[in-house]
Amino acid sequence: MGYTCLSDHDSEWVEELLVPELEKAESSFALCLHKRNFQPGHWILDNIIDSIEKSHCTLFVLSEHFVMSEWCRYELDFAHFHIFDENNDSVVLILLEPIDKKSIPKRFCKLRKVMNSKTYLEWPTEEDMRAEFWHNLKAALRRDKS
């Protein structure tokens, strides 16, 4: 399972494109999403921590909305600890739109560090490039799974 960290503003892209593409039968890669996988009645932060710890990788869906969200920063902070401090290097970065690293708020210094140390996938605006995007994403997830 892959924990998916995203801004609520990007949930439409995740639900309409990412989930169907990754969870269809031949791909069968389960995603952990706030809306459907968090335990009702539990603290949000506890759900985040528990989900990241149980997932074999963390997907970050990055956008301008992501870098403006405090909740995304909390998720990034915990995932950063899990990734770097526990030597668990299973993170996949998806850029929904170009983000100038210089425009990332200072409180997101860990995001800058991750973006400087990991190759990320950019969502193509050209539809004919999307098959390659999906192929590369699935390859990254298979690599992290093994």
Coordinates of C-alpha atoms in Angstrom, one line a residue:
M1 CA 0.0 0.0 0.0
G2 CA 1.1 3.5 -0.7
Y3 CA 0.3 6.4 1.6
T4 CA -0.8 9.3 -0.5
C5 CA -0.1 12.8 0.7
L6 CA -1.9 15.6 -1.1
S7 CA -3.8 18.9 -0.7
D8 CA -7.6 18.6 -0.6
H9 CA -7.5 20.9 -3.7
D10 CA -5.8 18.1 -5.7
S11 CA -8.1 15.3 -4.5
E12 CA -10.1 15.4 -7.8
W13 CA -7.0 14.5 -9.8
V14 CA -6.1 11.8 -7.4
E15 CA -9.6 10.3 -7.3
E16 CA -10.3 10.6 -11.0
L17 CA -6.9 9.7 -12.5
L18 CA -4.4 8.3 -10.0
V19 CA -6.7 5.9 -8.2
P20 CA -8.3 4.3 -11.3
E21 CA -4.9 4.0 -13.0
L22 CA -3.0 2.4 -10.1
E23 CA -5.8 0.3 -8.5
K24 CA -7.1 -1.3 -11.7
A25 CA -6.7 -5.1 -11.8
E26 CA -3.5 -5.3 -13.9
S27 CA -1.8 -2.7 -11.7
S28 CA -3.3 -3.6 -8.4
F29 CA -1.4 -1.1 -6.3
A30 CA -3.5 0.0 -3.3
L31 CA -3.4 3.6 -2.2
C32 CA -4.1 4.8 1.3
L33 CA -6.3 7.9 1.1
H34 CA -7.6 10.1 3.9
K35 CA -11.2 10.0 2.7
R36 CA -11.6 6.3 2.6
N37 CA -8.8 4.7 4.7
F38 CA -8.6 6.8 7.9
Q39 CA -10.2 5.3 11.0
P40 CA -13.3 7.4 12.1
G41 CA -13.0 8.6 15.7
H42 CA -9.2 8.6 15.7
W43 CA -7.1 11.7 15.8
I44 CA -6.1 12.8 12.3
L45 CA -2.4 12.9 13.3
D46 CA -2.6 9.4 14.6
N47 CA -4.2 8.2 11.4
I48 CA -1.4 9.9 9.4
I49 CA 1.4 8.4 11.5
D50 CA -0.2 4.9 11.5
S51 CA -0.9 5.0 7.7
I52 CA 2.6 6.1 6.8
E53 CA 4.2 3.4 9.1
K54 CA 2.0 0.7 7.6
S55 CA 2.6 1.7 4.0
H56 CA 5.6 0.5 2.0
C57 CA 6.0 3.8 0.3
T58 CA 4.7 7.4 0.4
L59 CA 3.4 9.3 -2.6
F60 CA 3.5 13.1 -2.5
V61 CA 1.2 14.8 -4.9
L62 CA 2.9 18.2 -5.1
S63 CA 1.3 21.5 -6.2
E64 CA 1.1 25.1 -5.2
H65 CA -1.8 24.1 -2.9
F66 CA 0.4 21.4 -1.3
V67 CA 3.0 23.9 -0.3
M68 CA 0.4 26.2 1.2
S69 CA -1.2 23.5 3.4
E70 CA -0.2 23.1 7.1
W71 CA -1.6 19.6 7.1
C72 CA 0.6 18.6 4.1
R73 CA 3.6 20.1 6.0
Y74 CA 2.8 17.9 9.1
E75 CA 2.5 14.8 6.8
L76 CA 5.8 15.7 5.1
D77 CA 7.5 16.2 8.5
F78 CA 6.5 12.8 9.7
A79 CA 7.2 11.1 6.4
H80 CA 10.6 12.9 6.3
F81 CA 11.4 11.3 9.7
H82 CA 10.2 7.9 8.6
I83 CA 12.2 8.2 5.3
F84 CA 15.5 9.6 6.5
D85 CA 15.8 8.8 10.2
E86 CA 14.5 5.3 9.9
N87 CA 16.5 4.7 6.7
N88 CA 13.3 3.9 4.7
D89 CA 13.9 5.5 1.3
S90 CA 10.6 4.8 -0.3
V91 CA 9.1 8.0 -1.5
V92 CA 7.6 9.0 -4.9
L93 CA 7.2 12.6 -5.8
I94 CA 4.6 13.7 -8.4
L95 CA 4.5 17.3 -9.5
L96 CA 1.1 18.2 -10.8
E97 CA 2.3 21.6 -11.9
P98 CA 5.7 23.3 -12.0
I99 CA 6.8 24.5 -8.6
D100 CA 9.7 26.9 -8.4
K101 CA 11.8 25.6 -5.5
K102 CA 12.7 29.2 -4.5
S103 CA 9.0 30.0 -4.1
I104 CA 8.5 27.1 -1.5
P105 CA 7.9 28.7 1.9
K106 CA 10.8 28.4 4.4
R107 CA 8.6 26.2 6.6
F108 CA 8.8 23.6 3.9
C109 CA 12.6 23.2 4.0
K110 CA 12.2 19.4 4.2
L111 CA 10.3 19.5 0.9
R112 CA 13.2 21.3 -0.7
K113 CA 15.6 18.7 0.7
V114 CA 13.5 15.8 -0.6
M115 CA 13.1 17.5 -4.0
N116 CA 16.9 18.0 -4.2
S117 CA 17.6 14.4 -3.3
K118 CA 14.9 12.5 -5.2
T119 CA 13.9 12.3 -8.9
Y120 CA 10.3 13.4 -9.3
L121 CA 7.7 12.7 -11.9
E122 CA 6.0 15.6 -13.6
W123 CA 2.4 15.3 -14.7
P124 CA 2.4 16.1 -18.4
T125 CA 0.1 18.7 -19.8
E126 CA 0.3 17.0 -23.2
E127 CA -2.1 14.0 -23.3
D128 CA 0.2 11.9 -25.6
M129 CA 2.9 12.0 -22.8
R130 CA 0.7 10.5 -20.1
A131 CA 1.2 6.8 -21.0
E132 CA 4.9 7.3 -20.3
F133 CA 4.1 9.1 -17.0
W134 CA 2.0 6.1 -15.9
H135 CA 4.6 3.7 -17.0
N136 CA 7.3 5.5 -15.0
L137 CA 5.1 5.9 -12.0
K138 CA 4.3 2.2 -11.9
A139 CA 8.0 1.3 -12.4
A140 CA 8.9 3.5 -9.4
L141 CA 6.2 1.9 -7.3
R142 CA 7.4 -1.6 -8.2
R143 CA 11.0 -0.7 -7.4
D144 CA 9.9 0.7 -4.0
K145 CA 7.8 -2.4 -3.3
S146 CA 10.7 -4.9 -3.7

